[in-house]
Coordinates of C-alpha atoms in Angstrom, one line a residue:
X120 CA -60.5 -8.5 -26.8
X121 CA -59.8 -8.0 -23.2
X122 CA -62.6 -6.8 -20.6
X123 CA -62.2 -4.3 -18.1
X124 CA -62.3 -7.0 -15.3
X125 CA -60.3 -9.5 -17.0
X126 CA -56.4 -10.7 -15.2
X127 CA -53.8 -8.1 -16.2
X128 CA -51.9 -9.2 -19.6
X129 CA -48.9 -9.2 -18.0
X130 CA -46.8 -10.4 -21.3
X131 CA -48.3 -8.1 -23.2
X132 CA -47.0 -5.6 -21.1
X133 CA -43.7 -7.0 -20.8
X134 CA -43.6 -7.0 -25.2
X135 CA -44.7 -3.3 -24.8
X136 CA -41.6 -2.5 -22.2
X137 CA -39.2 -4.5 -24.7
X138 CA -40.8 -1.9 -27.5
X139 CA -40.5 1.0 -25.8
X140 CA -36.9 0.4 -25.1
X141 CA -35.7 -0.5 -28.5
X142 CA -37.7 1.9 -30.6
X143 CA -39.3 -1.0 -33.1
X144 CA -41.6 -3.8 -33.4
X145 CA -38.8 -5.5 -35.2
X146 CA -36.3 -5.7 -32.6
X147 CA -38.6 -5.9 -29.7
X148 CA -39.6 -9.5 -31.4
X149 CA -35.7 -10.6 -31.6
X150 CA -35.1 -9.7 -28.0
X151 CA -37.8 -11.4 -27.3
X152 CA -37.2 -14.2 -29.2
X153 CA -40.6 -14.4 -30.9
X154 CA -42.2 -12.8 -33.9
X155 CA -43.4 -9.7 -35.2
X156 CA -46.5 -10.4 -35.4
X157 CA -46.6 -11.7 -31.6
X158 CA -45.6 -8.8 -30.4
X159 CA -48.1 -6.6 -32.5
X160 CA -50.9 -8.8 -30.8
X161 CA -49.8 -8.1 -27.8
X162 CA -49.7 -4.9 -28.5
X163 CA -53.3 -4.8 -29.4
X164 CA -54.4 -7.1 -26.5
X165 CA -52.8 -3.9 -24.1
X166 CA -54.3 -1.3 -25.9
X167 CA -58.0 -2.8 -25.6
X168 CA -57.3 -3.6 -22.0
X169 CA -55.8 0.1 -21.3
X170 CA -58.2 1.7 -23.6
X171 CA -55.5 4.1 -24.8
X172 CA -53.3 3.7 -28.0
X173 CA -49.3 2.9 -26.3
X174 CA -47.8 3.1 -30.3
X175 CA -47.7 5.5 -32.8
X176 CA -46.3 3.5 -35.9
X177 CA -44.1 5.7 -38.1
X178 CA -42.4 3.7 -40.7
X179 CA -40.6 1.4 -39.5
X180 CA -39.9 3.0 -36.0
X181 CA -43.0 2.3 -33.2
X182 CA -42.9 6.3 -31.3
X183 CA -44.9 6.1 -27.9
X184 CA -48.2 8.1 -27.8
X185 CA -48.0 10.3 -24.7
X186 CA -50.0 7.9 -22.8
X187 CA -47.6 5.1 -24.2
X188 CA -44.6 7.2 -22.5
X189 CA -46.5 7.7 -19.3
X190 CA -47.0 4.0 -18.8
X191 CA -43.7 2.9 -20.0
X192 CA -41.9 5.1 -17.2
X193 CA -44.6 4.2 -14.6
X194 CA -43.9 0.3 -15.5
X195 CA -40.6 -0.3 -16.6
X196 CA -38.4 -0.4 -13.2
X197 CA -40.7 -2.5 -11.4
X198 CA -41.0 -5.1 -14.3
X199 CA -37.2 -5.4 -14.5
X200 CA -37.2 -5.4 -10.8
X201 CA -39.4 -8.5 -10.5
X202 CA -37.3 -9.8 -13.3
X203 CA -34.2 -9.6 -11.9
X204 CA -35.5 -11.1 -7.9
X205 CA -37.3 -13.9 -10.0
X206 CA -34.1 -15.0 -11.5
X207 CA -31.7 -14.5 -8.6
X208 CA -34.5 -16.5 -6.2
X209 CA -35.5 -19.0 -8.7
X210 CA -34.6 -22.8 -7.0
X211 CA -32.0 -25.0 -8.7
X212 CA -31.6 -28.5 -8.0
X213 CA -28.3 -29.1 -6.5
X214 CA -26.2 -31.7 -7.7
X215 CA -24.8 -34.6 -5.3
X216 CA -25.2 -34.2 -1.4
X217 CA -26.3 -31.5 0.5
X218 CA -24.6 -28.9 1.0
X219 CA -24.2 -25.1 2.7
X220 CA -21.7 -22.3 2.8
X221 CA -21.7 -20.4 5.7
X222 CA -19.9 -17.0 5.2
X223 CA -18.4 -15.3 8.0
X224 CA -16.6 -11.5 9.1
X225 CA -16.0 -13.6 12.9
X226 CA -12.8 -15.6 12.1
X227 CA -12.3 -16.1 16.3
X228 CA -15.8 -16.8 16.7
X229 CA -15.8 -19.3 14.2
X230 CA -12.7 -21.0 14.9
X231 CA -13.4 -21.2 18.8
X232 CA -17.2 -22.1 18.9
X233 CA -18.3 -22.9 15.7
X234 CA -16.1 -25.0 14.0
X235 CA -15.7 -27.0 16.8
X236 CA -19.7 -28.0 17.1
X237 CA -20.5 -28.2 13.4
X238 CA -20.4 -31.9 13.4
X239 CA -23.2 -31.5 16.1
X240 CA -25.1 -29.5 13.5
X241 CA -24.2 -32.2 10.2
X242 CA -25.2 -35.2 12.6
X243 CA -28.8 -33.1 13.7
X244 CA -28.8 -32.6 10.0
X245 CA -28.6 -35.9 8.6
X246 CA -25.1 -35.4 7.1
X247 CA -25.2 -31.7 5.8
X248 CA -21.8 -30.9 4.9
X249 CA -21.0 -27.2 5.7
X250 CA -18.3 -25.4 4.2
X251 CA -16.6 -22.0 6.3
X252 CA -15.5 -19.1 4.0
X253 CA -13.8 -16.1 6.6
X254 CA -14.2 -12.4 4.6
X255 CA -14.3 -8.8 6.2
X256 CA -15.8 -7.3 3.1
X257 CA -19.6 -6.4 2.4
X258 CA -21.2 -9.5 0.8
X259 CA -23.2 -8.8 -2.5
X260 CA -25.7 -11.0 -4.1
X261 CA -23.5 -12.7 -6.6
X262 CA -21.4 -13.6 -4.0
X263 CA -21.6 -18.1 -3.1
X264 CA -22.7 -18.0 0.4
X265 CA -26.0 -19.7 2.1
X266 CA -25.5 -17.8 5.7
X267 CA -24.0 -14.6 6.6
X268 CA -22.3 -14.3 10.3
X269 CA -21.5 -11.3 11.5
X270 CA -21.2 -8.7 13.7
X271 CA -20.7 -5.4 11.8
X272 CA -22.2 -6.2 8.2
X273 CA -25.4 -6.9 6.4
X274 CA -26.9 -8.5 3.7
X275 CA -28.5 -5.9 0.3
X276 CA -30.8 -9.1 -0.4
X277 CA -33.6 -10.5 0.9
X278 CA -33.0 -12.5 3.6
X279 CA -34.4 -13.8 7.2
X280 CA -32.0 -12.9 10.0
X281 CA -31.8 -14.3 13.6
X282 CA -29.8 -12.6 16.6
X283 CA -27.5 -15.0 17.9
X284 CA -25.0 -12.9 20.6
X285 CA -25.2 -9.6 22.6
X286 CA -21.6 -9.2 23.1
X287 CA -19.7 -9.5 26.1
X288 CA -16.4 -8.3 26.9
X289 CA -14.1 -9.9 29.3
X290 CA -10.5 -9.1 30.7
X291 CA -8.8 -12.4 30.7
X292 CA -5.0 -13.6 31.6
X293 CA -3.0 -17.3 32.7
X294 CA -4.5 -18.6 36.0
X295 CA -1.0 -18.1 37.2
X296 CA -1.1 -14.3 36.9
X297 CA -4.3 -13.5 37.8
X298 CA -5.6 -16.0 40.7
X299 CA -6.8 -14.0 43.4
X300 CA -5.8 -10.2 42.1
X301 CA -8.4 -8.0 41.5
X302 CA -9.1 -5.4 38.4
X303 CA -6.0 -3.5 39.7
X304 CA -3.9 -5.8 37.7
X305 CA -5.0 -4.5 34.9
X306 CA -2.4 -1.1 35.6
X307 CA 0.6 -3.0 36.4
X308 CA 0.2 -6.2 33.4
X309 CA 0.4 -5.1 30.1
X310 CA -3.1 -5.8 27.7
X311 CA -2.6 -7.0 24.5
X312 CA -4.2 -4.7 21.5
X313 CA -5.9 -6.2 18.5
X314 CA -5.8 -4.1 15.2
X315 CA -8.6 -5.7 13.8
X316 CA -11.2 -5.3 16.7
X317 CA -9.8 -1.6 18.3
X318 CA -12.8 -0.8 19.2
X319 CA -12.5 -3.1 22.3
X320 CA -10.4 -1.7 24.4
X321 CA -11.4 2.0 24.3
X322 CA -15.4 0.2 24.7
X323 CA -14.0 -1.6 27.7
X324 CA -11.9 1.0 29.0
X325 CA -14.8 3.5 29.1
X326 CA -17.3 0.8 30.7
X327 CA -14.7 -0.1 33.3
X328 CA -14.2 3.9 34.2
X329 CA -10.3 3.5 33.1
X330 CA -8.3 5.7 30.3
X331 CA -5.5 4.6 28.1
X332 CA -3.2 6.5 30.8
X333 CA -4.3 3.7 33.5
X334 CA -2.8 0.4 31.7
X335 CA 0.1 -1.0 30.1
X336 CA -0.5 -1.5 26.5
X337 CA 1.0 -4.8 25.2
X338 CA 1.9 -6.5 21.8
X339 CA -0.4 -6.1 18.9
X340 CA -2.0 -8.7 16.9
X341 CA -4.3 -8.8 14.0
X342 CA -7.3 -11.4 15.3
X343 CA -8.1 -12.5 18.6
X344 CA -6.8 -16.1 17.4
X345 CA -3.2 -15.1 17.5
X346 CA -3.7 -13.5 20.7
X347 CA -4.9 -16.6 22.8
X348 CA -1.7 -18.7 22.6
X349 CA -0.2 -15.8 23.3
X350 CA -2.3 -14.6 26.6
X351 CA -2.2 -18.5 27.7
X352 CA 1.2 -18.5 27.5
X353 CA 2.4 -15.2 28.2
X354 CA 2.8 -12.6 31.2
X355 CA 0.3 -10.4 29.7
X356 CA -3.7 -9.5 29.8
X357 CA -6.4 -9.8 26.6
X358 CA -9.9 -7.9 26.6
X359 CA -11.8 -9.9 24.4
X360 CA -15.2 -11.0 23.6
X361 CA -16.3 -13.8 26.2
X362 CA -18.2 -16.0 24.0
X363 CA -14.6 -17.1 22.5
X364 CA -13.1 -17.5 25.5
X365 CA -15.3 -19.0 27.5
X366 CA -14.3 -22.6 26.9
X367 CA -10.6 -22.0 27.4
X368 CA -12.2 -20.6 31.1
X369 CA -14.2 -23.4 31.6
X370 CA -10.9 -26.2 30.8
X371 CA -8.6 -23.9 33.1
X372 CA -6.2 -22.2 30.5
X373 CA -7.5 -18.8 31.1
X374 CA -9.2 -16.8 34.2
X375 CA -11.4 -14.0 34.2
X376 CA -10.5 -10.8 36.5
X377 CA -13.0 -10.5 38.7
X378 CA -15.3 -7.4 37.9
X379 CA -14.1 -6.9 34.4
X380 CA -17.5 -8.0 32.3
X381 CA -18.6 -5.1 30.6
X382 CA -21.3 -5.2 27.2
X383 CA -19.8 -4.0 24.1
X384 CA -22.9 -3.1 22.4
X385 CA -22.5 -5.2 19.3
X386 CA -24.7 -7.8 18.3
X387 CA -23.7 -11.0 16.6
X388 CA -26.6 -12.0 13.9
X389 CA -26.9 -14.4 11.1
X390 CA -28.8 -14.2 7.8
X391 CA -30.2 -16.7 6.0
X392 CA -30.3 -15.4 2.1
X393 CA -33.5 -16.3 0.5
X394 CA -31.4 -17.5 -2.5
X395 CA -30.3 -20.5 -1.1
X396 CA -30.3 -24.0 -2.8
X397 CA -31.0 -25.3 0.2
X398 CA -33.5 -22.5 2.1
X399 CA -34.8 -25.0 4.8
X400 CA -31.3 -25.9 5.7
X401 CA -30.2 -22.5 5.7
X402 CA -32.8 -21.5 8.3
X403 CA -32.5 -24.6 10.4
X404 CA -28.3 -23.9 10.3
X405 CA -29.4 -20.0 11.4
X406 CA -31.8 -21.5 14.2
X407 CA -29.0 -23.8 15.4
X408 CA -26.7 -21.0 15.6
X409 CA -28.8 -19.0 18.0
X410 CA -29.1 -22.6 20.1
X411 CA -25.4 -23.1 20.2
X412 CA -24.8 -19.5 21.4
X413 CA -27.4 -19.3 24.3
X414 CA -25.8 -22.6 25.1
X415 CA -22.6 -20.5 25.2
X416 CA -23.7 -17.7 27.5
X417 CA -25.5 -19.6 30.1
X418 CA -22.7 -21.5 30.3
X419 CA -20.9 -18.4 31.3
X420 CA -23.0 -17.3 33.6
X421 CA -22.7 -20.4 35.8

């Protein structure tokens, strides 16, 4: 018999849920997978610990008492909810070698800063292999991924999140073109627009007091990855974020117009899900993220 201080009989609740929701003793115990008379104990064991009858028996159908219905409704999300976060968090060895997926809506950003560095990250990481998935769509939690990075999306599950970028946009052109002209150019050169970012240019316009009336509008591209070749090789201009241009500054393939920074107001972030095989890793791949782009930005700055 259970006393009024004893633990809460949490299976015994979780046999009187399963009752409630198929209607019978009986088929409570096969979804179970345990007997009838199990699941009439703990019946019994809830009912001495509630103080209140739960089942009104009625052949062979088990009908809640009111109070049965009244805790059945007040108990029945939350059990399935810690169900269903216990099983999507639970740990599973992994099999062979380390190993992360880092998923990503930053194709550019990827391809220009952090692919380049990962074998920085595997070495800290004593080997970590780390796979790159690109993907514009909302992640969901049956989706394979260790680390979100992104810049307009979130994660629905838990999750421990780092800010890795305040982004900075940059007007940028062939040394060639641009040495020594000022943010004038920017009327007479045509700037290249890129579908999958157009929130750039009317962002840059407005922080750099211009209108679409006071430049040349170039070629359009999808990504910001087509786009560089064709800026470095072209007679033409490319706002863009500066974090993925900043080393094609630095080696002398591009320029920055003088005058032409301007913040964008997005922020770059990366989420560690909680579901990980490999949480630590996760977190210290998140942490090493936020290094590499601080790395980034005072390296523009000098």
């Amino acid at each position: 018999m259970a006393a009024q201080d004893d633990e809460v009989p949490l299976n015994a609740i979780r046999a009187f849920v399963t009752v409630a929701r198929e209607g019978s003793v009986t088929r409570a115990a096969s979804s179970l997978g345990t007997t009838q008379s199990s699941v009439s104990r703990y019946l019994s064991v809830l009912r001495d610990y509630l103080g209140a009858d739960l089942i009104a028996r009625r052949g062979r159908r088990s009908d809640l008492t009111e109070f049965g219905r009244l805790f059945a409704n007040a108990v029945s999300e939350p059990l399935e909810t810690v169900g269903f976060t216990a099983k999507r968090m639970r740990r599973r060895t992994a099999a062979g070698t380390n190993r992360i997926v880092v998923r990503t809506s930053l194709s550019t950003f990827a391809s220009s800063l952090l692919i380049p560095n990962l074998q920085a990250f595997s070495a800290e990481a004593g080997g970590v292999i780390v796979d790159v998935i690109s993907s514009l769509s909302l992640p969901s939690s049956s989706d394979d991924f260790d680390i979100l990075i992104t810049r307009d999306l979130s994660v629905i599950e838990p999750a421990d999140s780092w800010e890795i970028y305040n982004e900075e946009l940059v007007c940028v052109g062939p040394p060639n073109l641009v040495a020594g002209r000022e943010l004038s150019i920017v009327r007479s050169i045509p700037i290249l627009n890129i579908t999958s970012r157009p929130d750039i240019l009317p962002t840059w316009l407005r922080a750099m007091n211009l209108s679409s009336n006071d430049i040349r509008a170039g070629a359009r591209y999808d990504h910001n990855y087509l786009a560089l070749p064709a800026v470095m090789t072209g007679k033409c201009l490319l706002v863009a974020p500066e974090i993925i241009v900043s080393d094609l500054v630095r080696g002398g393939a591009l320029q920055i117009i003088p005058g032409s920074r301007a913040p964008s107001g997005m922020q770059y972030r990366a989420f560690a899900v909680d579901r990980s095989e490999h949480p630590e890793i996760a977190r210290s791949f998140c942490r090493w993220v936020a290094r590499l782009c601080k790395r980034a930005t005072l390296a523009q700055a000098t």
